[in-house]
PDB file of C-alpha atoms in Angstrom:
ATOM      1  CA  MET A   1      36.155  93.746 -14.235  1.00  0.00           C
ATOM      2  CA  SER A   2      39.498  92.304 -13.222  1.00  0.00           C
ATOM      3  CA  ILE A   3      41.649  90.899 -16.001  1.00  0.00           C
ATOM      4  CA  HIS A   4      42.149  87.826 -13.850  1.00  0.00           C
ATOM      5  CA  ASN A   5      38.428  87.053 -14.191  1.00  0.00           C
ATOM      6  CA  LEU A   6      38.398  87.254 -17.981  1.00  0.00           C
ATOM      7  CA  PRO A   7      37.795  84.020 -19.906  1.00  0.00           C
ATOM      8  CA  LYS A   8      40.927  82.358 -21.230  1.00  0.00           C
ATOM      9  CA  SER A   9      39.750  83.012 -24.762  1.00  0.00           C
ATOM     10  CA  THR A  10      40.155  86.756 -24.192  1.00  0.00           C
ATOM     11  CA  VAL A  11      43.382  87.230 -26.078  1.00  0.00           C
ATOM     12  CA  ALA A  12      42.401  89.966 -28.588  1.00  0.00           C
ATOM     13  CA  GLN A  13      45.446  91.361 -30.144  1.00  0.00           C
ATOM     14  CA  SER A  14      46.536  90.568 -26.581  1.00  0.00           C
ATOM     15  CA  GLY A  15      48.385  88.241 -24.260  1.00  0.00           C
ATOM     16  CA  SER A  16      47.138  85.904 -21.555  1.00  0.00           C
ATOM     17  CA  ALA A  17      45.524  87.219 -18.383  1.00  0.00           C
ATOM     18  CA  GLN A  18      48.500  86.850 -16.096  1.00  0.00           C
ATOM     19  CA  PRO A  19      49.304  89.201 -13.220  1.00  0.00           C
ATOM     20  CA  SER A  20      52.768  90.017 -14.548  1.00  0.00           C
ATOM     21  CA  SER A  21      52.967  93.498 -16.102  1.00  0.00           C
ATOM     22  CA  VAL A  22      55.008  92.189 -19.030  1.00  0.00           C
ATOM     23  CA  GLN A  23      53.257  89.429 -20.925  1.00  0.00           C
ATOM     24  CA  PRO A  24      55.050  86.355 -22.331  1.00  0.00           C
ATOM     25  CA  THR A  25      55.534  86.178 -26.069  1.00  0.00           C
ATOM     26  CA  THR A  26      54.242  82.615 -26.404  1.00  0.00           C
ATOM     27  CA  THR A  27      50.538  83.524 -26.250  1.00  0.00           C
ATOM     28  CA  GLN A  28      48.655  82.568 -29.409  1.00  0.00           C
ATOM     29  CA  PRO A  29      46.487  85.461 -30.679  1.00  0.00           C
ATOM     30  CA  ILE A  30      43.190  84.935 -32.418  1.00  0.00           C
ATOM     31  CA  SER A  31      43.218  84.679 -36.195  1.00  0.00           C
ATOM     32  CA  VAL A  32      44.169  87.913 -37.900  1.00  0.00           C
ATOM     33  CA  ASP A  33      41.250  87.262 -40.256  1.00  0.00           C
ATOM     34  CA  VAL A  34      38.843  88.164 -37.443  1.00  0.00           C
ATOM     35  CA  HIS A  35      38.551  91.930 -37.163  1.00  0.00           C
ATOM     36  CA  GLU A  36      38.842  93.245 -33.612  1.00  0.00           C
ATOM     37  CA  LEU A  37      35.421  94.896 -33.941  1.00  0.00           C
ATOM     38  CA  ASP A  38      33.819  91.602 -35.014  1.00  0.00           C
ATOM     39  CA  ARG A  39      35.006  89.525 -32.066  1.00  0.00           C
ATOM     40  CA  THR A  40      32.339  87.825 -29.975  1.00  0.00           C
ATOM     41  CA  ASP A  41      34.561  86.506 -27.177  1.00  0.00           C
ATOM     42  CA  ILE A  42      35.117  89.767 -25.307  1.00  0.00           C
ATOM     43  CA  GLU A  43      33.284  91.242 -22.336  1.00  0.00           C
ATOM     44  CA  SER A  44      30.502  93.687 -23.222  1.00  0.00           C
ATOM     45  CA  TYR A  45      27.618  95.313 -21.348  1.00  0.00           C
ATOM     46  CA  TYR A  46      25.353  98.341 -21.443  1.00  0.00           C
ATOM     47  CA  ILE A  47      25.452 101.605 -19.530  1.00  0.00           C
ATOM     48  CA  PRO A  48      22.947 104.429 -20.062  1.00  0.00           C
ATOM     49  CA  GLY A  49      23.491 105.674 -23.593  1.00  0.00           C
ATOM     50  CA  GLY A  50      26.087 103.189 -24.766  1.00  0.00           C
ATOM     51  CA  LYS A  51      27.343  99.646 -25.089  1.00  0.00           C
ATOM     52  CA  VAL A  52      30.781  99.038 -23.591  1.00  0.00           C
ATOM     53  CA  TYR A  53      33.288  96.595 -25.061  1.00  0.00           C
ATOM     54  CA  GLU A  54      36.354  95.777 -22.956  1.00  0.00           C
ATOM     55  CA  ARG A  55      39.299  95.357 -25.302  1.00  0.00           C
ATOM     56  CA  PHE A  56      42.911  94.362 -24.654  1.00  0.00           C
ATOM     57  CA  PHE A  57      45.716  94.997 -27.118  1.00  0.00           C
ATOM     58  CA  ASP A  58      49.111  93.349 -27.240  1.00  0.00           C
ATOM     59  CA  CYS A  59      51.771  96.052 -27.656  1.00  0.00           C
ATOM     60  CA  PRO A  60      55.574  96.031 -27.742  1.00  0.00           C
ATOM     61  CA  LEU A  61      57.205  97.253 -24.572  1.00  0.00           C
ATOM     62  CA  ASP A  62      59.553  99.230 -26.817  1.00  0.00           C
ATOM     63  CA  HIS A  63      57.949 100.123 -30.134  1.00  0.00           C
ATOM     64  CA  GLN A  64      61.242 101.279 -31.639  1.00  0.00           C
ATOM     65  CA  GLN A  65      63.314  98.194 -30.853  1.00  0.00           C
ATOM     66  CA  THR A  66      62.031  95.246 -32.867  1.00  0.00           C
ATOM     67  CA  ALA A  67      64.647  92.985 -31.299  1.00  0.00           C
ATOM     68  CA  ASP A  68      63.032  93.526 -27.884  1.00  0.00           C
ATOM     69  CA  THR A  69      60.311  90.868 -27.692  1.00  0.00           C
ATOM     70  CA  ARG A  70      58.818  92.015 -24.394  1.00  0.00           C
ATOM     71  CA  ARG A  71      55.126  92.898 -24.558  1.00  0.00           C
ATOM     72  CA  VAL A  72      52.565  94.789 -22.499  1.00  0.00           C
ATOM     73  CA  ARG A  73      48.785  94.549 -22.556  1.00  0.00           C
ATOM     74  CA  VAL A  74      46.941  97.822 -23.042  1.00  0.00           C
ATOM     75  CA  PHE A  75      43.298  98.036 -22.014  1.00  0.00           C
ATOM     76  CA  ALA A  76      40.619 100.275 -23.524  1.00  0.00           C
ATOM     77  CA  ARG A  77      36.891 100.638 -23.026  1.00  0.00           C
ATOM     78  CA  HIS A  78      35.195 100.995 -26.374  1.00  0.00           C
ATOM     79  CA  ILE A  79      31.767 102.630 -26.075  1.00  0.00           C
ATOM     80  CA  VAL A  80      29.309 102.587 -28.972  1.00  0.00           C
ATOM     81  CA  PRO A  81      26.109 104.679 -28.854  1.00  0.00           C
ATOM     82  CA  VAL A  82      23.017 102.577 -28.196  1.00  0.00           C
ATOM     83  CA  GLY A  83      21.332 101.663 -31.462  1.00  0.00           C
ATOM     84  CA  LYS A  84      24.522 102.052 -33.486  1.00  0.00           C
ATOM     85  CA  GLU A  85      26.242  98.808 -32.531  1.00  0.00           C
ATOM     86  CA  ASP A  86      26.120  97.681 -36.172  1.00  0.00           C
ATOM     87  CA  GLN A  87      27.983 100.840 -37.277  1.00  0.00           C
ATOM     88  CA  MET A  88      31.274 100.225 -35.454  1.00  0.00           C
ATOM     89  CA  HIS A  89      33.162  99.807 -38.731  1.00  0.00           C
ATOM     90  CA  SER A  90      32.084 103.218 -40.013  1.00  0.00           C
ATOM     91  CA  LEU A  91      31.646 105.537 -37.013  1.00  0.00           C
ATOM     92  CA  PRO A  92      34.717 107.697 -36.368  1.00  0.00           C
ATOM     93  CA  PHE A  93      36.587 107.233 -33.086  1.00  0.00           C
ATOM     94  CA  ILE A  94      37.399 109.833 -30.488  1.00  0.00           C
ATOM     95  CA  VAL A  95      40.211 108.668 -28.191  1.00  0.00           C
ATOM     96  CA  TYR A  96      40.254 110.024 -24.647  1.00  0.00           C
ATOM     97  CA  LEU A  97      43.639 110.373 -22.952  1.00  0.00           C
ATOM     98  CA  GLN A  98      43.425 110.749 -19.190  1.00  0.00           C
ATOM     99  CA  GLY A  99      45.442 113.099 -17.017  1.00  0.00           C
ATOM    100  CA  GLY A 100      48.047 112.212 -14.459  1.00  0.00           C
ATOM    101  CA  PRO A 101      50.429 110.840 -15.389  1.00  0.00           C
ATOM    102  CA  GLY A 102      49.445 107.683 -13.589  1.00  0.00           C
ATOM    103  CA  PHE A 103      45.648 107.877 -13.563  1.00  0.00           C
ATOM    104  CA  GLU A 104      43.530 105.176 -15.150  1.00  0.00           C
ATOM    105  CA  CYS A 105      40.527 106.010 -17.304  1.00  0.00           C
ATOM    106  CA  SER A 106      37.496 105.116 -15.221  1.00  0.00           C
ATOM    107  CA  LEU A 107      34.244 103.709 -16.561  1.00  0.00           C
ATOM    108  CA  PRO A 108      31.562 106.400 -16.789  1.00  0.00           C
ATOM    109  CA  SER A 109      28.239 105.588 -15.159  1.00  0.00           C
ATOM    110  CA  SER A 110      26.486 107.056 -18.198  1.00  0.00           C
ATOM    111  CA  VAL A 111      27.362 108.619 -21.545  1.00  0.00           C
ATOM    112  CA  LYS A 112      24.186 110.696 -21.685  1.00  0.00           C
ATOM    113  CA  GLY A 113      25.897 113.786 -20.293  1.00  0.00           C
ATOM    114  CA  GLY A 114      29.146 115.739 -20.331  1.00  0.00           C
ATOM    115  CA  TRP A 115      31.664 115.468 -23.147  1.00  0.00           C
ATOM    116  CA  TYR A 116      30.528 111.889 -23.808  1.00  0.00           C
ATOM    117  CA  ALA A 117      27.107 113.075 -24.957  1.00  0.00           C
ATOM    118  CA  THR A 118      28.642 115.883 -27.012  1.00  0.00           C
ATOM    119  CA  ALA A 119      30.962 113.472 -28.797  1.00  0.00           C
ATOM    120  CA  ILE A 120      28.132 111.023 -29.450  1.00  0.00           C
ATOM    121  CA  SER A 121      25.913 113.806 -30.795  1.00  0.00           C
ATOM    122  CA  GLU A 122      28.693 114.650 -33.261  1.00  0.00           C
ATOM    123  CA  GLY A 123      28.709 111.077 -34.529  1.00  0.00           C
ATOM    124  CA  PHE A 124      31.645 109.554 -32.629  1.00  0.00           C
ATOM    125  CA  GLN A 125      32.156 106.257 -30.889  1.00  0.00           C
ATOM    126  CA  LEU A 126      34.388 106.494 -27.818  1.00  0.00           C
ATOM    127  CA  LEU A 127      37.666 104.868 -26.856  1.00  0.00           C
ATOM    128  CA  LEU A 128      38.761 105.343 -23.235  1.00  0.00           C
ATOM    129  CA  VAL A 129      42.346 104.129 -22.900  1.00  0.00           C
ATOM    130  CA  ASP A 130      44.119 103.086 -19.721  1.00  0.00           C
ATOM    131  CA  GLN A 131      47.564 104.400 -20.603  1.00  0.00           C
ATOM    132  CA  ARG A 132      50.326 101.825 -20.114  1.00  0.00           C
ATOM    133  CA  GLY A 133      51.295 101.623 -16.446  1.00  0.00           C
ATOM    134  CA  THR A 134      47.788 102.472 -15.194  1.00  0.00           C
ATOM    135  CA  GLY A 135      44.518 100.670 -14.525  1.00  0.00           C
ATOM    136  CA  LEU A 136      44.435  97.372 -16.426  1.00  0.00           C
ATOM    137  CA  SER A 137      47.298  98.317 -18.760  1.00  0.00           C
ATOM    138  CA  ALA A 138      50.401  96.699 -17.250  1.00  0.00           C
ATOM    139  CA  PRO A 139      49.990  98.693 -14.014  1.00  0.00           C
ATOM    140  CA  ILE A 140      53.143  99.861 -12.283  1.00  0.00           C
ATOM    141  CA  SER A 141      53.375  99.457  -8.513  1.00  0.00           C
ATOM    142  CA  ALA A 142      56.010  98.510  -5.975  1.00  0.00           C
ATOM    143  CA  HIS A 143      54.828  94.898  -6.329  1.00  0.00           C
ATOM    144  CA  THR A 144      55.024  94.732 -10.136  1.00  0.00           C
ATOM    145  CA  LEU A 145      58.362  96.534 -10.245  1.00  0.00           C
ATOM    146  CA  ALA A 146      59.855  94.015  -7.823  1.00  0.00           C
ATOM    147  CA  GLN A 147      59.367  91.354 -10.513  1.00  0.00           C
ATOM    148  CA  HIS A 148      62.001  93.055 -12.650  1.00  0.00           C
ATOM    149  CA  GLY A 149      64.903  92.508 -10.266  1.00  0.00           C
ATOM    150  CA  SER A 150      67.547  95.133  -9.644  1.00  0.00           C
ATOM    151  CA  THR A 151      66.970  98.853  -9.369  1.00  0.00           C
ATOM    152  CA  ALA A 152      68.755  99.313 -12.693  1.00  0.00           C
ATOM    153  CA  ALA A 153      66.446  96.789 -14.371  1.00  0.00           C
ATOM    154  CA  GLN A 154      63.399  98.502 -12.880  1.00  0.00           C
ATOM    155  CA  ALA A 155      64.604 101.898 -14.112  1.00  0.00           C
ATOM    156  CA  GLU A 156      65.155 100.468 -17.590  1.00  0.00           C
ATOM    157  CA  TYR A 157      61.635  99.055 -17.569  1.00  0.00           C
ATOM    158  CA  VAL A 158      59.786 102.206 -16.463  1.00  0.00           C
ATOM    159  CA  GLN A 159      61.534 104.354 -19.057  1.00  0.00           C
ATOM    160  CA  HIS A 160      59.224 102.707 -21.588  1.00  0.00           C
ATOM    161  CA  PHE A 161      56.119 104.195 -19.933  1.00  0.00           C
ATOM    162  CA  ARG A 162      56.452 107.776 -21.114  1.00  0.00           C
ATOM    163  CA  ALA A 163      54.268 109.739 -23.518  1.00  0.00           C
ATOM    164  CA  ASP A 164      56.093 108.539 -26.640  1.00  0.00           C
ATOM    165  CA  ASN A 165      55.209 104.891 -26.058  1.00  0.00           C
ATOM    166  CA  ILE A 166      51.713 105.752 -24.826  1.00  0.00           C
ATOM    167  CA  VAL A 167      51.151 107.474 -28.170  1.00  0.00           C
ATOM    168  CA  ARG A 168      52.627 104.567 -30.118  1.00  0.00           C
ATOM    169  CA  ASP A 169      50.234 102.233 -28.272  1.00  0.00           C
ATOM    170  CA  CYS A 170      47.324 104.416 -29.370  1.00  0.00           C
ATOM    171  CA  GLU A 171      48.573 104.481 -32.948  1.00  0.00           C
ATOM    172  CA  LEU A 172      48.814 100.693 -33.014  1.00  0.00           C
ATOM    173  CA  ILE A 173      45.288 100.449 -31.587  1.00  0.00           C
ATOM    174  CA  ARG A 174      44.043 102.931 -34.208  1.00  0.00           C
ATOM    175  CA  LYS A 175      45.440 100.754 -36.987  1.00  0.00           C
ATOM    176  CA  ILE A 176      43.792  97.647 -35.504  1.00  0.00           C
ATOM    177  CA  LEU A 177      40.360  99.231 -35.049  1.00  0.00           C
ATOM    178  CA  CYS A 178      40.347 101.099 -38.375  1.00  0.00           C
ATOM    179  CA  ARG A 179      41.629  98.181 -40.422  1.00  0.00           C
ATOM    180  CA  GLY A 180      39.605  97.777 -43.590  1.00  0.00           C
ATOM    181  CA  ARG A 181      38.345 101.353 -43.838  1.00  0.00           C
ATOM    182  CA  THR A 182      38.727 102.471 -47.416  1.00  0.00           C
ATOM    183  CA  SER A 183      39.476 106.194 -47.217  1.00  0.00           C
ATOM    184  CA  ALA A 184      42.328 107.953 -45.421  1.00  0.00           C
ATOM    185  CA  ALA A 185      39.843 110.282 -43.707  1.00  0.00           C
ATOM    186  CA  SER A 186      37.851 107.387 -42.232  1.00  0.00           C
ATOM    187  CA  GLN A 187      41.037 105.916 -40.740  1.00  0.00           C
ATOM    188  CA  LYS A 188      41.793 109.049 -38.710  1.00  0.00           C
ATOM    189  CA  VAL A 189      40.804 109.487 -35.071  1.00  0.00           C
ATOM    190  CA  ALA A 190      39.915 112.522 -33.007  1.00  0.00           C
ATOM    191  CA  LEU A 191      41.761 113.059 -29.727  1.00  0.00           C
ATOM    192  CA  LEU A 192      40.642 114.526 -26.411  1.00  0.00           C
ATOM    193  CA  GLY A 193      43.278 115.017 -23.728  1.00  0.00           C
ATOM    194  CA  GLN A 194      42.922 116.124 -20.122  1.00  0.00           C
ATOM    195  CA  SER A 195      46.012 117.558 -18.374  1.00  0.00           C
ATOM    196  CA  PHE A 196      48.824 115.034 -19.032  1.00  0.00           C
ATOM    197  CA  GLY A 197      46.601 113.673 -21.787  1.00  0.00           C
ATOM    198  CA  GLY A 198      47.181 116.991 -23.550  1.00  0.00           C
ATOM    199  CA  PHE A 199      50.933 116.390 -23.309  1.00  0.00           C
ATOM    200  CA  CYS A 200      50.356 113.019 -24.982  1.00  0.00           C
ATOM    201  CA  ILE A 201      48.312 114.654 -27.727  1.00  0.00           C
ATOM    202  CA  THR A 202      51.140 117.086 -28.450  1.00  0.00           C
ATOM    203  CA  THR A 203      53.445 114.097 -28.842  1.00  0.00           C
ATOM    204  CA  TYR A 204      50.857 112.381 -31.063  1.00  0.00           C
ATOM    205  CA  LEU A 205      50.676 115.466 -33.287  1.00  0.00           C
ATOM    206  CA  SER A 206      54.457 115.404 -33.597  1.00  0.00           C
ATOM    207  CA  LEU A 207      54.785 111.695 -34.377  1.00  0.00           C
ATOM    208  CA  PHE A 208      51.641 110.874 -36.370  1.00  0.00           C
ATOM    209  CA  PRO A 209      49.955 114.087 -37.569  1.00  0.00           C
ATOM    210  CA  ASN A 210      48.279 112.331 -40.501  1.00  0.00           C
ATOM    211  CA  SER A 211      46.433 109.950 -38.159  1.00  0.00           C
ATOM    212  CA  ILE A 212      44.469 112.722 -36.453  1.00  0.00           C
ATOM    213  CA  SER A 213      41.272 114.394 -37.626  1.00  0.00           C
ATOM    214  CA  ARG A 214      41.140 116.877 -34.752  1.00  0.00           C
ATOM    215  CA  ALA A 215      42.820 117.371 -31.378  1.00  0.00           C
ATOM    216  CA  LEU A 216      41.096 118.818 -28.310  1.00  0.00           C
ATOM    217  CA  ILE A 217      43.220 119.716 -25.282  1.00  0.00           C
ATOM    218  CA  THR A 218      41.815 120.711 -21.887  1.00  0.00           C
ATOM    219  CA  GLY A 219      44.376 122.304 -19.594  1.00  0.00           C
ATOM    220  CA  GLY A 220      47.433 120.339 -20.656  1.00  0.00           C
ATOM    221  CA  VAL A 221      49.788 122.119 -23.029  1.00  0.00           C
ATOM    222  CA  PRO A 222      53.508 121.375 -22.570  1.00  0.00           C
ATOM    223  CA  PRO A 223      56.212 123.971 -23.203  1.00  0.00           C
ATOM    224  CA  LEU A 224      57.102 123.758 -26.878  1.00  0.00           C
ATOM    225  CA  LEU A 225      60.221 125.946 -26.990  1.00  0.00           C
ATOM    226  CA  ASP A 226      61.704 126.215 -23.506  1.00  0.00           C
ATOM    227  CA  SER A 227      61.863 124.010 -20.408  1.00  0.00           C
ATOM    228  CA  PRO A 228      59.076 124.236 -17.789  1.00  0.00           C
ATOM    229  CA  ASP A 229      61.521 125.367 -15.100  1.00  0.00           C
ATOM    230  CA  ALA A 230      60.551 129.033 -15.366  1.00  0.00           C
ATOM    231  CA  VAL A 231      56.885 128.152 -14.832  1.00  0.00           C
ATOM    232  CA  TYR A 232      57.679 126.093 -11.728  1.00  0.00           C
ATOM    233  CA  HIS A 233      59.910 128.844 -10.341  1.00  0.00           C
ATOM    234  CA  ALA A 234      57.054 131.319 -10.725  1.00  0.00           C
ATOM    235  CA  THR A 235      54.904 129.183  -8.424  1.00  0.00           C
ATOM    236  CA  TYR A 236      57.396 129.207  -5.528  1.00  0.00           C
ATOM    237  CA  PRO A 237      56.350 132.597  -4.031  1.00  0.00           C
ATOM    238  CA  ARG A 238      52.702 131.486  -4.198  1.00  0.00           C
ATOM    239  CA  MET A 239      53.578 128.217  -2.481  1.00  0.00           C
ATOM    240  CA  ILE A 240      55.430 130.037   0.322  1.00  0.00           C
ATOM    241  CA  THR A 241      52.469 132.370   0.826  1.00  0.00           C
ATOM    242  CA  ARG A 242      49.990 129.513   1.019  1.00  0.00           C
ATOM    243  CA  ASN A 243      52.149 127.670   3.561  1.00  0.00           C
ATOM    244  CA  GLN A 244      52.366 130.792   5.710  1.00  0.00           C
ATOM    245  CA  GLN A 245      48.591 131.211   5.538  1.00  0.00           C
ATOM    246  CA  TYR A 246      48.074 127.574   6.527  1.00  0.00           C
ATOM    247  CA  TYR A 247      50.349 127.687   9.556  1.00  0.00           C
ATOM    248  CA  ALA A 248      48.870 131.023  10.643  1.00  0.00           C
ATOM    249  CA  LYS A 249      45.460 129.334  10.718  1.00  0.00           C
ATOM    250  CA  PHE A 250      46.685 126.038  12.226  1.00  0.00           C
ATOM    251  CA  PRO A 251      49.788 126.974  14.280  1.00  0.00           C
ATOM    252  CA  ARG A 252      49.879 123.693  16.210  1.00  0.00           C
ATOM    253  CA  ASP A 253      50.477 121.841  12.941  1.00  0.00           C
ATOM    254  CA  ILE A 254      53.996 123.315  12.825  1.00  0.00           C
ATOM    255  CA  ALA A 255      55.174 120.958  15.555  1.00  0.00           C
ATOM    256  CA  ARG A 256      53.058 118.089  14.203  1.00  0.00           C
ATOM    257  CA  VAL A 257      54.500 118.326  10.709  1.00  0.00           C
ATOM    258  CA  ARG A 258      58.044 118.544  12.017  1.00  0.00           C
ATOM    259  CA  THR A 259      57.466 115.443  14.144  1.00  0.00           C
ATOM    260  CA  ILE A 260      56.041 113.557  11.176  1.00  0.00           C
ATOM    261  CA  VAL A 261      58.912 114.566   8.888  1.00  0.00           C
ATOM    262  CA  GLU A 262      61.535 113.583  11.485  1.00  0.00           C
ATOM    263  CA  HIS A 263      59.833 110.204  11.896  1.00  0.00           C
ATOM    264  CA  LEU A 264      59.668 109.596   8.120  1.00  0.00           C
ATOM    265  CA  ASN A 265      63.320 110.533   7.699  1.00  0.00           C
ATOM    266  CA  ALA A 266      64.329 108.029  10.364  1.00  0.00           C
ATOM    267  CA  THR A 267      61.877 105.197   9.611  1.00  0.00           C
ATOM    268  CA  ASP A 268      60.788 103.191   6.592  1.00  0.00           C
ATOM    269  CA  VAL A 269      56.997 103.515   6.472  1.00  0.00           C
ATOM    270  CA  VAL A 270      55.525 101.017   4.008  1.00  0.00           C
ATOM    271  CA  LEU A 271      52.207 101.882   2.376  1.00  0.00           C
ATOM    272  CA  PRO A 272      49.483  99.321   1.556  1.00  0.00           C
ATOM    273  CA  ASP A 273      50.565  99.266  -2.109  1.00  0.00           C
ATOM    274  CA  GLY A 274      54.123  98.387  -1.128  1.00  0.00           C
ATOM    275  CA  GLY A 275      55.513 101.864  -1.708  1.00  0.00           C
ATOM    276  CA  CYS A 276      57.318 103.950   0.895  1.00  0.00           C
ATOM    277  CA  LEU A 277      55.942 107.077   2.563  1.00  0.00           C
ATOM    278  CA  THR A 278      58.875 109.476   2.525  1.00  0.00           C
ATOM    279  CA  ALA A 279      58.981 113.031   3.793  1.00  0.00           C
ATOM    280  CA  ARG A 280      58.877 114.331   0.230  1.00  0.00           C
ATOM    281  CA  ARG A 281      55.858 112.175  -0.544  1.00  0.00           C
ATOM    282  CA  PHE A 282      54.151 113.452   2.596  1.00  0.00           C
ATOM    283  CA  GLN A 283      54.697 117.006   1.349  1.00  0.00           C
ATOM    284  CA  GLN A 284      52.548 116.212  -1.664  1.00  0.00           C
ATOM    285  CA  LEU A 285      49.560 116.858   0.585  1.00  0.00           C
ATOM    286  CA  GLY A 286      50.330 120.497  -0.140  1.00  0.00           C
ATOM    287  CA  ILE A 287      48.988 120.030  -3.662  1.00  0.00           C
ATOM    288  CA  SER A 288      45.536 120.532  -2.163  1.00  0.00           C
ATOM    289  CA  PHE A 289      46.488 124.078  -1.216  1.00  0.00           C
ATOM    290  CA  GLY A 290      46.305 125.077  -4.856  1.00  0.00           C
ATOM    291  CA  ARG A 291      42.890 123.562  -5.517  1.00  0.00           C
ATOM    292  CA  THR A 292      39.477 125.120  -5.144  1.00  0.00           C
ATOM    293  CA  GLY A 293      38.758 125.359  -1.423  1.00  0.00           C
ATOM    294  CA  GLY A 294      42.424 124.747  -0.618  1.00  0.00           C
ATOM    295  CA  PHE A 295      43.095 123.825   2.989  1.00  0.00           C
ATOM    296  CA  ASP A 296      39.767 125.328   4.065  1.00  0.00           C
TER     297      ASP A 296
END
């Protein structure tokens, strides 16, 4: 559901539903006496196996600079197992952090299978977070960046969308959702991270280790001692080999690709989202070479 279609009362610990990626600071939140889990003015609906609550949270753009009053809205889908809707205050949370960076956390069609069902069978309720800059969480695009003026201002803005602030958003959300729980153990959350989500979990473990009951990482472990340069360098011979195999199979694409690259270097090609298709961006098609099936 688009945030622009939400009722005006949907202000959670959140700002107003305006298209700007940074929300004004004049929005009046609901009373702090109303627990986020007890609100009745938010969108909710059922999918097979769970009830979904669409929650928005008002977060600082820069968590470490209290003088900076700029805010961003962070969106999360909260899914409670069917039949346990009255246990939201006691069920532990598992927070899912999507890969990317830059991918939103899509709504599952069902939570009766996959890791969703496993988590539910272990007694969890689910929190699927659109990390800031993605989905409904202050999305970054050529259009939204243009609202911030100069290139320098845009660069200053996007520097606040890295893993450290993503983690601080999640920690703020944890405190809001677990408010009122009596034991330290019940206030902790479990984490599940896919790809870049695993990088975020590593940051979470570094910043707030006492907030985490367990951390599950699937294919996303950052280098902890050295830079990743050596890993990238090791992929270069493989990349060269795959390119040679591709052009051996499709030799006429040699001239086609050169023509396309020459055109992109000489022309500004604007994409539907307002971004620019550069030669380097065109080369990202080669990512598919490393996936199952590759260019076949």
